[in-house]
Short mmCIF file of C-alpha atoms and ligand atoms in Angstrom, two decimals:
data_model
loop_
_atom_site.label_atom_id
_atom_site.label_comp_id
_atom_site.label_asym_id
_atom_site.label_seq_id
_atom_site.Cartn_x
_atom_site.Cartn_y
_atom_site.Cartn_z
CA MET A 462 27.46 -20.22 8.77
CA THR A 463 30.43 -21.06 7.97
CA ALA A 464 33.68 -19.64 8.47
CA GLN A 465 34.04 -18.33 5.09
CA ASP A 466 30.91 -16.44 5.31
CA THR A 467 31.77 -14.84 8.54
CA LYS A 468 35.29 -13.19 7.05
CA GLU A 469 33.35 -12.21 4.16
CA ARG A 470 31.32 -9.53 6.26
CA LEU A 471 31.65 -6.13 6.31
CA LEU A 472 28.88 -5.39 8.35
CA ASP A 473 27.26 -7.71 10.43
CA VAL A 474 24.84 -6.19 12.87
CA LYS A 475 23.15 -9.04 15.27
CA GLY A 476 20.11 -8.39 18.31
CA LEU A 477 20.23 -5.20 17.38
CA THR A 478 17.73 -4.03 19.38
CA VAL A 479 16.06 -0.14 19.50
CA GLU A 480 13.73 1.52 22.04
CA ILE A 481 12.08 5.01 22.38
CA ASP A 482 11.07 6.76 25.79
CA GLY A 483 7.97 7.51 25.34
CA ARG A 484 5.30 9.16 27.33
CA ARG A 485 3.82 5.83 28.43
CA GLY A 486 6.96 4.20 28.84
CA PRO A 487 9.98 2.78 27.00
CA ALA A 488 8.61 1.64 23.68
CA VAL A 489 10.88 -1.57 21.56
CA VAL A 490 10.28 -0.04 17.66
CA VAL A 491 13.50 -2.10 16.16
CA ASP A 492 13.24 -5.52 17.90
CA GLY A 493 16.17 -7.57 18.00
CA ILE A 494 17.25 -7.29 13.78
CA ASP A 495 20.03 -9.05 12.38
CA LEU A 496 21.32 -8.36 9.26
CA HIS A 497 24.71 -8.50 7.24
CA VAL A 498 26.50 -7.07 4.25
CA THR A 499 29.64 -8.75 2.08
CA LYS A 500 31.73 -7.43 0.66
CA GLY A 501 30.69 -5.74 -2.71
CA GLU A 502 27.47 -6.77 -2.03
CA THR A 503 23.84 -4.53 -2.00
CA LEU A 504 21.71 -4.90 0.87
CA GLY A 505 18.26 -3.53 0.08
CA VAL A 506 16.08 -2.83 3.02
CA VAL A 507 12.27 -2.99 2.19
CA GLY A 508 8.91 -2.15 4.53
CA GLU A 509 6.41 0.35 4.96
CA SER A 510 6.64 3.08 6.07
CA GLY A 511 7.37 3.40 10.28
CA CYS A 512 8.00 -0.22 10.23
CA GLY A 513 11.89 1.20 11.40
CA LYS A 514 13.97 1.15 8.36
CA SER A 515 15.60 5.34 9.78
CA LEU A 516 15.77 3.44 13.09
CA THR A 517 18.10 0.29 12.14
CA MET A 518 20.64 2.81 10.00
CA LEU A 519 20.43 5.93 12.70
CA SER A 520 21.37 3.62 15.43
CA LEU A 521 24.48 2.13 13.15
CA MET A 522 25.82 5.67 13.30
CA ARG A 523 25.30 6.48 16.56
CA LEU A 524 23.06 9.48 15.67
CA LEU A 525 19.76 8.62 16.89
CA PRO A 526 17.52 11.71 18.12
CA ASN A 527 16.72 12.35 21.93
CA LYS A 528 15.04 10.07 23.41
CA ILE A 529 15.63 6.80 21.33
CA LYS A 530 18.67 4.66 22.09
CA VAL A 531 20.24 1.06 21.45
CA THR A 532 19.26 -0.76 24.53
CA SER A 533 21.23 -4.28 23.04
CA GLY A 534 22.95 -6.03 20.01
CA SER A 535 26.31 -5.25 18.66
CA ALA A 536 27.20 -4.13 14.80
CA ASP A 537 30.55 -4.97 13.98
CA PHE A 538 31.97 -2.58 10.96
CA ASP A 539 35.39 -4.72 9.48
CA GLY A 540 36.08 -6.16 12.89
CA GLN A 541 34.68 -3.34 15.12
CA ASP A 542 32.03 -2.62 17.58
CA LEU A 543 30.42 0.55 16.19
CA GLN A 544 27.98 0.52 19.16
CA LYS A 545 31.29 0.27 21.14
CA MET A 546 33.84 2.48 19.46
CA SER A 547 35.14 5.55 21.36
CA ALA A 548 33.38 8.61 19.39
CA ARG A 549 36.40 9.34 18.17
CA ALA A 550 36.88 6.52 16.36
CA LEU A 551 33.64 6.76 14.99
CA ARG A 552 34.48 10.23 13.87
CA LYS A 553 37.22 8.76 11.76
CA VAL A 554 34.87 6.07 9.76
CA ARG A 555 31.48 8.17 9.94
CA GLY A 556 31.61 9.91 6.23
CA GLY A 557 34.58 8.36 5.60
CA ASP A 558 35.46 4.25 5.02
CA ILE A 559 31.29 4.74 5.85
CA GLY A 560 28.84 7.18 3.44
CA PHE A 561 25.47 7.79 4.67
CA VAL A 562 22.68 9.69 3.10
CA PHE A 563 19.92 10.76 4.80
CA GLN A 564 16.43 10.74 4.32
CA ASP A 565 15.93 14.53 4.60
CA PRO A 566 18.48 16.55 2.86
CA MET A 567 17.10 19.17 4.07
CA THR A 568 17.63 18.93 7.92
CA SER A 569 20.86 16.90 7.35
CA LEU A 570 22.57 19.29 4.96
CA ASN A 571 23.67 22.83 7.16
CA PRO A 572 21.81 25.34 6.13
CA VAL A 573 24.12 28.19 7.23
CA MET A 574 27.26 26.55 4.85
CA ARG A 575 27.60 26.31 1.30
CA VAL A 576 27.68 23.42 -0.82
CA GLY A 577 31.04 22.86 -1.91
CA ASP A 578 32.43 23.16 1.76
CA GLN A 579 30.37 20.53 2.78
CA ILE A 580 31.33 18.01 -0.20
CA CYS A 581 34.44 19.20 1.04
CA GLU A 582 34.12 18.70 4.54
CA PRO A 583 34.99 14.99 4.72
CA LEU A 584 37.56 15.31 1.84
CA LEU A 585 39.57 17.19 3.97
CA TYR A 586 39.12 15.44 7.37
CA HIS A 587 39.18 11.81 6.29
CA ARG A 588 41.26 11.97 3.29
CA GLY A 589 43.21 14.92 4.56
CA MET A 590 43.34 16.27 0.34
CA SER A 591 44.49 19.95 0.00
CA ARG A 592 41.71 22.13 -0.06
CA GLN A 593 42.41 23.02 -4.25
CA ASP A 594 42.16 19.13 -3.92
CA ALA A 595 39.41 18.78 -2.55
CA ARG A 596 37.06 21.45 -5.18
CA LYS A 597 38.31 20.07 -8.29
CA ARG A 598 36.72 16.39 -6.21
CA ALA A 599 33.60 18.64 -5.76
CA VAL A 600 32.97 19.41 -8.90
CA GLU A 601 33.87 16.00 -10.03
CA LEU A 602 31.64 14.60 -7.93
CA LEU A 603 28.47 17.21 -8.28
CA ARG A 604 29.19 16.79 -11.61
CA LEU A 605 28.78 12.48 -11.56
CA VAL A 606 25.13 13.43 -9.61
CA GLY A 607 24.11 14.91 -12.75
CA ILE A 608 24.14 18.76 -11.34
CA PRO A 609 24.61 20.92 -14.19
CA GLY A 610 26.49 23.99 -13.93
CA PRO A 611 29.31 22.12 -11.19
CA GLN A 612 31.13 25.04 -10.64
CA GLU A 613 28.88 27.45 -10.16
CA ARG A 614 26.60 25.39 -7.48
CA LEU A 615 29.51 25.40 -4.74
CA ASN A 616 28.54 28.37 -3.90
CA ALA A 617 25.32 28.25 -2.82
CA TYR A 618 23.65 27.47 -0.22
CA PRO A 619 21.25 24.42 0.51
CA HIS A 620 17.89 27.05 0.29
CA GLU A 621 19.43 28.14 -3.32
CA LEU A 622 18.24 24.37 -4.56
CA SER A 623 15.79 22.65 -5.44
CA GLY A 624 14.33 19.43 -3.34
CA GLY A 625 15.87 16.77 -5.53
CA MET A 626 18.85 19.21 -6.16
CA ARG A 627 19.20 18.87 -2.25
CA GLN A 628 19.13 15.40 -2.65
CA ARG A 629 21.62 14.47 -5.06
CA VAL A 630 24.01 16.92 -3.01
CA MET A 631 23.42 14.66 0.01
CA ILE A 632 24.28 11.00 -2.39
CA ALA A 633 27.57 13.39 -3.78
CA ILE A 634 28.85 13.56 0.17
CA GLY A 635 27.80 10.13 0.76
CA LEU A 636 30.00 8.82 -1.83
CA ALA A 637 32.84 11.59 -1.51
CA CYS A 638 35.19 9.19 0.11
CA GLU A 639 34.55 6.29 -2.05
CA PRO A 640 33.02 4.76 1.39
CA LYS A 641 33.71 0.73 1.50
CA LEU A 642 30.26 1.22 2.43
CA LEU A 643 27.21 4.21 1.17
CA ILE A 644 24.46 3.50 3.41
CA ALA A 645 21.62 4.70 1.73
CA ASP A 646 18.35 6.17 2.55
CA GLU A 647 15.38 6.65 0.58
CA PRO A 648 18.11 8.57 -1.68
CA THR A 649 15.71 8.79 -4.95
CA THR A 650 12.41 9.64 -3.84
CA ALA A 651 12.53 13.50 -4.58
CA LEU A 652 14.43 12.79 -8.14
CA ASP A 653 12.52 12.22 -11.28
CA VAL A 654 13.19 8.40 -13.05
CA THR A 655 15.84 9.49 -15.61
CA ILE A 656 18.23 11.47 -12.58
CA GLN A 657 17.27 8.44 -10.02
CA ALA A 658 18.47 5.56 -12.83
CA GLN A 659 21.40 8.11 -13.19
CA ILE A 660 22.17 7.78 -9.82
CA VAL A 661 21.50 3.88 -9.32
CA ASP A 662 23.84 2.86 -12.35
CA LEU A 663 27.45 5.37 -10.94
CA VAL A 664 25.80 3.36 -7.69
CA LYS A 665 26.89 0.11 -10.03
CA GLN A 666 30.06 1.90 -11.27
CA LEU A 667 31.38 2.37 -7.87
CA ARG A 668 30.12 -0.55 -6.62
CA SER A 669 32.32 -2.62 -9.41
CA LYS A 670 35.48 -0.21 -9.21
CA LEU A 671 35.98 -0.06 -5.88
CA GLY A 672 33.61 -2.96 -4.54
CA MET A 673 31.69 -0.95 -2.66
CA SER A 674 28.89 -2.13 -0.53
CA VAL A 675 25.77 -0.93 -0.31
CA VAL A 676 22.17 -0.53 2.22
CA TRP A 677 19.63 1.14 0.28
CA ILE A 678 16.78 1.70 1.93
CA THR A 679 13.28 2.41 -0.03
CA HIS A 680 9.98 1.26 -0.41
CA ASP A 681 10.31 0.93 -4.60
CA LEU A 682 10.91 -2.86 -4.87
CA ALA A 683 11.25 -2.09 -8.58
CA LEU A 684 14.24 0.05 -8.28
CA ILE A 685 15.72 -3.24 -5.78
CA ALA A 686 14.39 -5.49 -8.65
CA GLY A 687 17.52 -3.71 -10.55
CA LEU A 688 19.92 -2.93 -7.83
CA ALA A 689 19.59 -5.21 -5.21
CA ASP A 690 21.88 -8.72 -4.98
CA ARG A 691 19.81 -9.46 -1.43
CA VAL A 692 16.55 -8.12 0.21
CA VAL A 693 15.83 -7.75 3.41
CA VAL A 694 11.75 -7.08 4.33
CA LEU A 695 10.93 -5.34 7.62
CA TYR A 696 7.63 -5.67 9.36
CA ALA A 697 7.33 -3.62 12.93
CA GLY A 698 11.05 -3.50 13.10
CA THR A 699 11.81 -7.18 12.42
CA VAL A 700 13.06 -9.22 9.76
CA VAL A 701 9.85 -10.69 8.34
CA GLU A 702 12.32 -12.10 5.18
CA ASP A 703 15.54 -12.34 3.97
CA ALA A 704 16.75 -13.86 0.38
CA PRO A 705 18.38 -13.44 -2.46
CA VAL A 706 16.43 -11.17 -4.71
CA ASP A 707 16.18 -13.52 -7.37
CA ALA A 708 14.39 -15.77 -4.90
CA LEU A 709 12.48 -13.19 -2.53
CA PHE A 710 11.01 -12.30 -5.74
CA ALA A 711 10.59 -15.83 -7.72
CA ASN A 712 9.19 -17.11 -4.79
CA PRO A 713 7.89 -14.09 -1.53
CA SER A 714 6.93 -16.32 1.17
CA HIS A 715 5.93 -13.93 3.99
CA PRO A 716 2.01 -12.86 3.95
CA TYR A 717 3.99 -9.56 4.29
CA THR A 718 6.25 -9.71 1.48
CA ARG A 719 3.46 -11.09 -0.74
CA GLY A 720 1.14 -8.10 0.35
CA LEU A 721 4.12 -5.68 -0.26
CA LEU A 722 4.47 -7.37 -3.82
CA ALA A 723 1.03 -7.08 -5.30
CA SER A 724 0.59 -2.93 -3.89
CA ILE A 725 2.81 -2.19 -7.50
CA PRO A 726 1.38 -2.19 -10.51
CA THR A 727 2.33 -4.25 -13.74
CA LEU A 728 1.29 -2.56 -17.40
CA SER A 729 -1.02 -5.57 -17.49
CA ASP A 730 -3.43 -4.26 -15.11
CA SER A 731 -6.55 -2.80 -16.73
CA PRO A 732 -6.51 1.11 -16.08
CA ALA A 733 -9.77 0.22 -13.73
CA ALA A 734 -7.93 -2.02 -11.91
CA ARG A 735 -7.45 -0.79 -8.39
CA LEU A 736 -3.75 -1.55 -6.12
CA SER A 737 -4.33 -3.88 -4.16
CA SER A 738 -2.57 -3.42 -0.67
CA ILE A 739 -2.66 -4.89 2.66
CA GLY A 740 -5.38 -3.44 4.70
CA GLY A 741 -4.60 -1.56 8.00
CA THR A 742 -1.71 -0.28 9.14
CA PRO A 743 1.75 -1.40 11.14
CA PRO A 744 1.60 -0.63 14.75
CA GLU A 745 2.65 2.17 16.32
CA PRO A 746 5.80 1.92 18.85
CA GLY A 747 3.90 0.14 22.04
CA ARG A 748 1.28 -1.49 20.54
CA ARG A 749 2.97 -4.37 19.16
CA PRO A 750 0.93 -7.34 19.50
CA SER A 751 2.07 -10.08 21.50
CA GLY A 752 2.70 -13.34 18.85
CA CYS A 753 3.68 -12.50 15.85
CA PRO A 754 3.69 -8.24 14.68
CA PHE A 755 2.29 -8.90 11.35
CA ALA A 756 -0.44 -11.40 12.66
CA PRO A 757 -4.00 -8.87 13.07
CA ARG A 758 -3.46 -8.14 9.05
CA CYS A 759 -2.77 -11.16 7.88
CA PRO A 760 -4.41 -13.15 5.89
CA LEU A 761 -3.29 -16.99 7.33
CA ALA A 762 -2.66 -16.04 10.11
CA MET A 763 -3.38 -18.52 13.05
CA ASP A 764 -3.66 -18.95 16.80
CA ILE A 765 -0.35 -19.50 17.44
CA CYS A 766 0.79 -16.82 15.71
CA ARG A 767 -1.22 -14.26 17.90
CA ARG A 768 0.66 -16.49 20.66
CA ASP A 769 4.54 -16.85 19.77
CA VAL A 770 6.77 -14.93 17.71
CA PRO A 771 7.48 -17.18 14.64
CA LYS A 772 12.00 -17.10 14.10
CA LEU A 773 13.58 -16.51 10.89
CA GLU A 774 13.55 -20.07 9.59
CA PRO A 775 15.75 -21.23 6.30
CA ILE A 776 12.80 -22.15 3.67
CA SER A 777 15.47 -22.80 0.85
CA SER A 778 17.44 -25.91 1.18
CA GLU A 779 20.60 -24.11 1.04
CA GLY A 780 19.68 -21.83 3.38
CA SER A 781 19.63 -17.95 1.82
CA HIS A 782 16.23 -17.74 1.58
CA ARG A 783 14.76 -17.51 5.29
CA ALA A 784 11.00 -16.19 6.70
CA ALA A 785 9.38 -15.76 10.19
CA CYS A 786 6.09 -17.31 9.73
CA PHE A 787 4.22 -20.24 11.22
CA ALA A 788 1.97 -20.32 8.16
CA VAL A 789 4.87 -21.02 5.56
CA GLN A 790 6.43 -23.34 8.00
CA LYS A 791 3.21 -25.22 8.42
CA ALA A 792 3.27 -25.51 4.66
CA LEU A 793 6.72 -26.21 4.16
CA LYS A 794 6.33 -29.43 6.49
CA ALA A 795 3.62 -30.58 5.07
CA ALA A 796 4.86 -30.20 1.23
N1 ATP B 855 12.27 11.40 16.61
C1 ATP B 855 11.60 10.23 16.74
N2 ATP B 855 10.57 10.51 17.82
C2 ATP B 855 9.21 9.40 18.25
N3 ATP B 855 9.01 8.73 17.21
C3 ATP B 855 10.04 7.71 16.20
C4 ATP B 855 11.43 9.17 15.93
N4 ATP B 855 11.43 8.70 15.31
C5 ATP B 855 10.63 7.21 14.56
N5 ATP B 855 10.14 7.46 14.99
C6 ATP B 855 8.79 6.00 15.39
O1 ATP B 855 9.95 5.10 15.49
C7 ATP B 855 9.19 3.93 14.12
C8 ATP B 855 9.70 3.78 13.34
O2 ATP B 855 10.39 4.94 12.84
P1 ATP B 855 11.31 4.93 11.08
O3 ATP B 855 11.06 6.28 10.88
O4 ATP B 855 12.49 4.54 11.53
O5 ATP B 855 10.75 4.25 10.26
P2 ATP B 855 10.41 4.32 8.65
O6 ATP B 855 10.66 2.79 8.41
O7 ATP B 855 11.69 4.70 8.51
O8 ATP B 855 9.82 5.27 7.58
P3 ATP B 855 10.06 5.76 6.26
O9 ATP B 855 9.69 5.11 5.78
O10 ATP B 855 8.12 6.44 6.55
O11 ATP B 855 10.84 6.45 6.63
C9 ATP B 855 7.59 4.31 13.61
O12 ATP B 855 6.65 4.54 14.64
C10 ATP B 855 8.13 6.50 14.34
O13 ATP B 855 7.10 6.90 14.07
MG1 MG B 856 12.53 6.44 6.90
#
């Protein structure tokens, strides 16, 4: 890695490990993850349900639920370690320079506060706007995320809105302060495709207007193909592959990534064709196998995979495409 690469990193996460304190003792759920986002870049984070996407992002903001904690690692944002920062300094970053869209809008919106006030709050706190300007900006934001009658909606409470509307309010809050980094956790799952396309366009516009960086967490690989510059594939709390988006789709290498891509139906599939998917389920916390966590489900697993943990290693000559897989490394050596 060159000094230039390091300098351009807006977010640089190293060795992030998260444990759940369960009845059977602590269990690792995020296992020493490294990931980074450069300025102006959109990083897609993909993986099946339960692979640790949300806990990774919540741990960055130090918003983990009870009994779940970061046990090691660092997360540099714009030159400061979010893990070591004082609670006060972190409050300045959260919602200001880092906008966050949570996966579940019902639990993250305040049920007894009008949505207008919830959108104005970060504008008053982080940007020092007057109440009047903040309300104007809130109307503009609601319009931008495609909410009809934005002026009237300011006075609504979250329960008066549909699930899709609430999700859009969350997006408006995440974008309110024009953050340097937007972390969006499944932000468009409850939205129909037209609104989803509108939100994706809005994020793309802000990216080019403000040079905003984005971390976009999703199950939707088709959406990632059209939005991300680079993709990180998570499995059981580890990064199994990362690559520029085109390289990932042209040459998916890890058997898990290949399995995820094979699960996407295409127009050429006959109606009778069954959706192929990866057999089995990810390991539960505390029941991670030794060796490669994917080995029990992997069609290519060898003895070494059940014994040792593969490291994330470059599989392209310039090193930007990496996979953590003994079978991939063996095939590369043989080639
Ligand atoms: N509050 C909690 N208490 C106990 N276990 C939890 C809690 N939150 C998450 N977990 C467990 O931690 C693991 C990772 O969860 P996480 O929510 O990060 O997954 P995810 O990748 O975001 O999944 P999804 O795609 O369903 O949102 C899962 O096994 C989950 O069951
Ligand atoms: Mg999640």
